[in-house]
PDB file of C-alpha atoms in Angstrom:
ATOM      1  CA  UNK B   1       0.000   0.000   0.000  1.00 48.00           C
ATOM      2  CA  UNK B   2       1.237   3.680  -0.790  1.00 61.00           C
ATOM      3  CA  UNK B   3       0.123   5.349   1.982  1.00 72.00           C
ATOM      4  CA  UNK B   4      -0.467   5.143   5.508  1.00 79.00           C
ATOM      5  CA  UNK B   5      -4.552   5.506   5.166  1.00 79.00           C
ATOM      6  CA  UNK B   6      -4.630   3.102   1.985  1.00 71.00           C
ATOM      7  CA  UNK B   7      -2.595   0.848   4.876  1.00 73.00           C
ATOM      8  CA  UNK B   8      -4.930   1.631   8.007  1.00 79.00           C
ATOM      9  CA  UNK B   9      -8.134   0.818   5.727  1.00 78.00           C
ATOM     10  CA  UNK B  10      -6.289  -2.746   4.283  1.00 74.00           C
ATOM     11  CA  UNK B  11      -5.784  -3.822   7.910  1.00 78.00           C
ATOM     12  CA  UNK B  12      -9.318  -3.055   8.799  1.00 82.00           C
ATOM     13  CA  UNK B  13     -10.362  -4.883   5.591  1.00 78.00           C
ATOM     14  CA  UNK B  14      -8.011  -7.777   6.505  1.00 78.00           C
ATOM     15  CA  UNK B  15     -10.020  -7.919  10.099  1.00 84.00           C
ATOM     16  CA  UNK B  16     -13.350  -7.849   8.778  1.00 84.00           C
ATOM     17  CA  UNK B  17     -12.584 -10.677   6.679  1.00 79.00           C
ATOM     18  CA  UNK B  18     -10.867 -12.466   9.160  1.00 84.00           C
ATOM     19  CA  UNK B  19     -13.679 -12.362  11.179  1.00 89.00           C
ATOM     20  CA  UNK B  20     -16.761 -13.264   8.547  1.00 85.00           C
ATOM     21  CA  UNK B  21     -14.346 -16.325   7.436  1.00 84.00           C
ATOM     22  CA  UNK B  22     -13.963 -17.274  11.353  1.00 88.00           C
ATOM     23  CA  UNK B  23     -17.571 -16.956  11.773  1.00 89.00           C
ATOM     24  CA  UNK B  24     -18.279 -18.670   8.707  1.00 83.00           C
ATOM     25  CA  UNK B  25     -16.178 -21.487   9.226  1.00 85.00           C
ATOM     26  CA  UNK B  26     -17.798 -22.328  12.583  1.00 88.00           C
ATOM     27  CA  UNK B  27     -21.137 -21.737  11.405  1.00 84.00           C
ATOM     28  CA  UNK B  28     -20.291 -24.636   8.926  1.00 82.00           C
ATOM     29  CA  UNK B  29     -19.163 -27.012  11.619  1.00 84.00           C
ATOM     30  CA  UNK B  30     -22.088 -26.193  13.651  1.00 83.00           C
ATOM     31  CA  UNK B  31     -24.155 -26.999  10.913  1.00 79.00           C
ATOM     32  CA  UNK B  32     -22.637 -30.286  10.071  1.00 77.00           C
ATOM     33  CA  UNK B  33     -22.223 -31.695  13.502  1.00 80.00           C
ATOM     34  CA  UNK B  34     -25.849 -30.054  14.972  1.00 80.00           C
ATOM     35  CA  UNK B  35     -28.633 -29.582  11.752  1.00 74.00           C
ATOM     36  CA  UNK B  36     -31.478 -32.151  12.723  1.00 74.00           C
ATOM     37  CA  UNK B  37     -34.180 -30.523  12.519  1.00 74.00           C
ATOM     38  CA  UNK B  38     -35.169 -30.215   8.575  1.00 79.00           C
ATOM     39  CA  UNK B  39     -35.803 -32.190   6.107  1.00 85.00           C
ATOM     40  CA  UNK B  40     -32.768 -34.449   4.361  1.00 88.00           C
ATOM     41  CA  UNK B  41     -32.360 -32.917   0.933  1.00 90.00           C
ATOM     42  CA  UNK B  42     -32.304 -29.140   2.833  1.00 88.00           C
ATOM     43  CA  UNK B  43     -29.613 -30.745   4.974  1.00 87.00           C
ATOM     44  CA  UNK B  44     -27.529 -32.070   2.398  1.00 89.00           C
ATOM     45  CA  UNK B  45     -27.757 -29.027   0.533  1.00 90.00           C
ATOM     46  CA  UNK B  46     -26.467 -26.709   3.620  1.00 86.00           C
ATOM     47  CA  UNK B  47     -24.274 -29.238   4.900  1.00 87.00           C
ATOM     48  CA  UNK B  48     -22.951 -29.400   1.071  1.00 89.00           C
ATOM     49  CA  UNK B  49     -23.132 -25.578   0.189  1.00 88.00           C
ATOM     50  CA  UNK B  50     -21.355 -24.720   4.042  1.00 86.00           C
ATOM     51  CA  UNK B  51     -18.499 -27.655   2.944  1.00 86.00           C
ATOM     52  CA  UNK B  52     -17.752 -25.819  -0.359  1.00 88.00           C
ATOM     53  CA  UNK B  53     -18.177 -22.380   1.443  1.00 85.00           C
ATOM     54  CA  UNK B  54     -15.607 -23.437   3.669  1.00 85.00           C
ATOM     55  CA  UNK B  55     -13.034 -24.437   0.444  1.00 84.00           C
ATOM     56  CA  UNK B  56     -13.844 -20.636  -0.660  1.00 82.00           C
ATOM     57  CA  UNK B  57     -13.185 -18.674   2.817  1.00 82.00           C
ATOM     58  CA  UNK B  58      -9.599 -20.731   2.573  1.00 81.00           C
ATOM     59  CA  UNK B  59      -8.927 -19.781  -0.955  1.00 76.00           C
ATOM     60  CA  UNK B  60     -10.172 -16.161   0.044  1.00 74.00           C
ATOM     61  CA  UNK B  61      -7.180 -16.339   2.619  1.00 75.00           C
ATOM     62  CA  UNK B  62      -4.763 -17.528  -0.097  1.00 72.00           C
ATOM     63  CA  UNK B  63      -5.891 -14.564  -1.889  1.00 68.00           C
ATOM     64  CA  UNK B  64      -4.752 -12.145   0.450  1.00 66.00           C
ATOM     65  CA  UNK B  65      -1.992 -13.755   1.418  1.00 64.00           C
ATOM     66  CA  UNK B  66      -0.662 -14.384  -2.000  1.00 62.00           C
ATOM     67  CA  UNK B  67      -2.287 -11.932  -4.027  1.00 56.00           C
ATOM     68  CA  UNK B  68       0.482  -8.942  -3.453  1.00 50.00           C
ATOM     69  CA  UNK B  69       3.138 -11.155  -4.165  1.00 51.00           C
ATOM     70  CA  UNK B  70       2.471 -12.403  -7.733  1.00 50.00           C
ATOM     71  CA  UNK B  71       4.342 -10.862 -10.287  1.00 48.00           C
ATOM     72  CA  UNK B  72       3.744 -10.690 -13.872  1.00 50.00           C
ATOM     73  CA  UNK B  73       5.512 -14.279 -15.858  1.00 51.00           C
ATOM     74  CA  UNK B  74       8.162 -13.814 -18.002  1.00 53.00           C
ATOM     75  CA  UNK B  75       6.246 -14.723 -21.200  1.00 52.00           C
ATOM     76  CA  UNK B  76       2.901 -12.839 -20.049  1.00 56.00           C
ATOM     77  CA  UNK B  77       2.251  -9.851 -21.801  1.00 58.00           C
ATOM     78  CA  UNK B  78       0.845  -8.386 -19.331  1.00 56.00           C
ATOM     79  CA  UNK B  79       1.864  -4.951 -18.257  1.00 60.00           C
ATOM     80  CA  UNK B  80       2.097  -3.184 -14.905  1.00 59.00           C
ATOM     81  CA  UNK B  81       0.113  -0.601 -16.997  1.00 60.00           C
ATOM     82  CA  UNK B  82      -2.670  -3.013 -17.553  1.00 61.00           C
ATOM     83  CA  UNK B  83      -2.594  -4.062 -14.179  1.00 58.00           C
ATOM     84  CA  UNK B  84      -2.769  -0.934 -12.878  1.00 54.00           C
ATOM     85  CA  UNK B  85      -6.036   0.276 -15.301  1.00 54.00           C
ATOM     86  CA  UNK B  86      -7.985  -3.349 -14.450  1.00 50.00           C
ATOM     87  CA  UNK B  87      -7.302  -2.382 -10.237  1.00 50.00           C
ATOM     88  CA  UNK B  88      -9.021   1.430 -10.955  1.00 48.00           C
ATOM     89  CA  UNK B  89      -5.403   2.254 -10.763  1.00 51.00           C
ATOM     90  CA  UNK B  90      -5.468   2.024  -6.844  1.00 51.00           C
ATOM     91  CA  UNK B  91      -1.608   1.680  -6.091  1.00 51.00           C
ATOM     92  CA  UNK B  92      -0.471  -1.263  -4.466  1.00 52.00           C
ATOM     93  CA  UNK B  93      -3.530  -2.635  -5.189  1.00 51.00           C
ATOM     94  CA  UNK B  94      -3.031  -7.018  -5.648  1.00 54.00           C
ATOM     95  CA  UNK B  95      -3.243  -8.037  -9.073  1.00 57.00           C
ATOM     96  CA  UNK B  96      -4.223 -11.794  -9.109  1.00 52.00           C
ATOM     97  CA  UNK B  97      -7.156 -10.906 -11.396  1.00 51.00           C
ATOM     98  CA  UNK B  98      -4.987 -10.336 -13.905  1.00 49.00           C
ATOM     99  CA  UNK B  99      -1.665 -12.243 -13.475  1.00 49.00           C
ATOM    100  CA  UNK B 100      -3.897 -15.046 -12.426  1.00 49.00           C
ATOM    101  CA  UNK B 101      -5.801 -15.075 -15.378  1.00 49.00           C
ATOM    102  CA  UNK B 102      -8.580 -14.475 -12.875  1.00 52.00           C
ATOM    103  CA  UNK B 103      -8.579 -18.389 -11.147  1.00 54.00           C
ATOM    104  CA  UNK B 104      -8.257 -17.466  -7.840  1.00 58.00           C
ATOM    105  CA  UNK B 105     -11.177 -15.194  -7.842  1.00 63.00           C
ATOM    106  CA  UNK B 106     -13.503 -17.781  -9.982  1.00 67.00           C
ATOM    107  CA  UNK B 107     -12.225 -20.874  -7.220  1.00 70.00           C
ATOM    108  CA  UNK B 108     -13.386 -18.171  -4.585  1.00 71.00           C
ATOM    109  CA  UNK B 109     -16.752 -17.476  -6.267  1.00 78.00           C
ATOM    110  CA  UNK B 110     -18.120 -20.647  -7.052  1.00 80.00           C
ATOM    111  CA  UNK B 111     -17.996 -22.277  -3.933  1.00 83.00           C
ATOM    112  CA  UNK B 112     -18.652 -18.827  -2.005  1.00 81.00           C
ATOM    113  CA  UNK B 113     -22.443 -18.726  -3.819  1.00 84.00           C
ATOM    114  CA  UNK B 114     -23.060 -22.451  -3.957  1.00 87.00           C
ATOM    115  CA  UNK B 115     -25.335 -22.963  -0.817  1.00 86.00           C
ATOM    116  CA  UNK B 116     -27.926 -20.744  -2.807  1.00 89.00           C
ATOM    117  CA  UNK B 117     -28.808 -23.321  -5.759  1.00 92.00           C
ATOM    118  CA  UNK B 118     -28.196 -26.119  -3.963  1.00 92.00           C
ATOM    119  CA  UNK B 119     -31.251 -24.860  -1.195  1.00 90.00           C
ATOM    120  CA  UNK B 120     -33.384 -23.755  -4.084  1.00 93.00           C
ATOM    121  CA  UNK B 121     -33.065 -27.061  -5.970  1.00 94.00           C
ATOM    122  CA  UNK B 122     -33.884 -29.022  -2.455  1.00 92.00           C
ATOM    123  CA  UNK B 123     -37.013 -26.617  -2.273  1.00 91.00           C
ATOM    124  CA  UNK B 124     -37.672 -26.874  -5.655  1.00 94.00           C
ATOM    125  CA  UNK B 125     -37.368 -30.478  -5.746  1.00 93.00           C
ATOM    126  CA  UNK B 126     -39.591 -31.433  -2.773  1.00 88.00           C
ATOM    127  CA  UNK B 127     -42.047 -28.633  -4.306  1.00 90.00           C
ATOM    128  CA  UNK B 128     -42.532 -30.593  -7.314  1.00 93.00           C
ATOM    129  CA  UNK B 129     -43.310 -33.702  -5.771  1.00 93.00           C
ATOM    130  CA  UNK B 130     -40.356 -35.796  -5.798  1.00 93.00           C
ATOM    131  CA  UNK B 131     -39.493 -38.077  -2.937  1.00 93.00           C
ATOM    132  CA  UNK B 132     -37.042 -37.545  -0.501  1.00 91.00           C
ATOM    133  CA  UNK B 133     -34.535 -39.874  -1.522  1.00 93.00           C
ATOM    134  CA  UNK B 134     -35.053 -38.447  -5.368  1.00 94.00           C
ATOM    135  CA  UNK B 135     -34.244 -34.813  -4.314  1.00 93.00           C
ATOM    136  CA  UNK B 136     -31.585 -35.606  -1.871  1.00 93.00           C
ATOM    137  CA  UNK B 137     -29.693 -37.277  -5.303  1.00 95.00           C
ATOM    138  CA  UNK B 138     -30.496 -34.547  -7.035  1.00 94.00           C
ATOM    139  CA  UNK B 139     -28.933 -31.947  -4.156  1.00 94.00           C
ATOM    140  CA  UNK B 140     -25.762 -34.339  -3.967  1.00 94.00           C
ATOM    141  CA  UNK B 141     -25.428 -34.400  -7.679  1.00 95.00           C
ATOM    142  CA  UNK B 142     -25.762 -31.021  -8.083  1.00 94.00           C
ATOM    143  CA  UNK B 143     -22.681 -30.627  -5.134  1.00 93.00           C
ATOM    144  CA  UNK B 144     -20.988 -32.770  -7.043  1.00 94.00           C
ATOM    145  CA  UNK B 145     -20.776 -30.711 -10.455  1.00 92.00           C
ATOM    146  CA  UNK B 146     -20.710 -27.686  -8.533  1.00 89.00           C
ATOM    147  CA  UNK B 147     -17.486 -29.201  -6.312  1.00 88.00           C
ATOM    148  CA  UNK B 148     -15.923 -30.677  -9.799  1.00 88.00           C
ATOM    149  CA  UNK B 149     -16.644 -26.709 -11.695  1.00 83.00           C
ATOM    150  CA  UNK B 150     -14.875 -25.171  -8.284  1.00 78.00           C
ATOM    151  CA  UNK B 151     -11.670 -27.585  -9.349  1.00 77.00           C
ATOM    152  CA  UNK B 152     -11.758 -27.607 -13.141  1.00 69.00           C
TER     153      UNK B 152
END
């Protein structure tokens, strides 16, 4: 960071995040070793969705902790320039958008907004009249792909 305010407000950033990935993180424990009291398929799917949320609060923390150190390859044509325009030209700001060919932030985002479909297809699913066995495959298959798209 360039200055000592653009450093003050990256700590506080660092905190808050710190904090919602602690909280989240225990949240998804507590939900995987106390969730009883609904239906199968909507505990698969937050069980699931908290698992994969999880895998994205650590990869958010590999972010930060990487994401100022990554410099440009040797064969990437990427400029500092560039760098600097995609970032709003915030000095100091990371660039693992860009020298990461943006994979960091797509194995963060995936998994961080996966508990959504995966409830809404358990709803959905039991809406429509399937049994509870049929939409508790569907919720698990649907973890599956969503686990395999984090990963590929």
């Amino acid at each position: 960071t360039s200055t000592r305010v653009d450093a003050a407000l990256y700590a506080a950033k660092l905190t808050g995040v710190t904090i919602l990935g602690v909280v989240c993180l225990a949240t998804a424990a507590g939900c995987v070793l106390r969730c009883q009291h609904t239906s199968a398929p909507d505990r698969a799917a937050l069980r699931c969705g908290l698992l994969l949320l999880s895998c994205a609060v650590l990869v958010g923390f590999g972010q930060v902790a990487y994401g100022h150190s990554l410099l440009p390859r040797a064969d990437s044509e990427i400029t500092e320039q560039e760098c600097r325009r995609v970032t709003v030209d915030v000095a100091g700001a990371p660039c693992y958008e860009v020298y990461g060919e943006a994979l960091l932030k797509i194995l963060h985002f995936v998994p961080l907004h996966s508990t959504e479909p995966l409830l809404l297809l358990s709803w959905a699913s039991v809406r429509a009249g399937r049994s509870e066995r049929q939409s508790l495959r569907s919720v698990h298959h649907a973890a599956a792909g969503l686990a395999l798209l984090t990963l590929a």
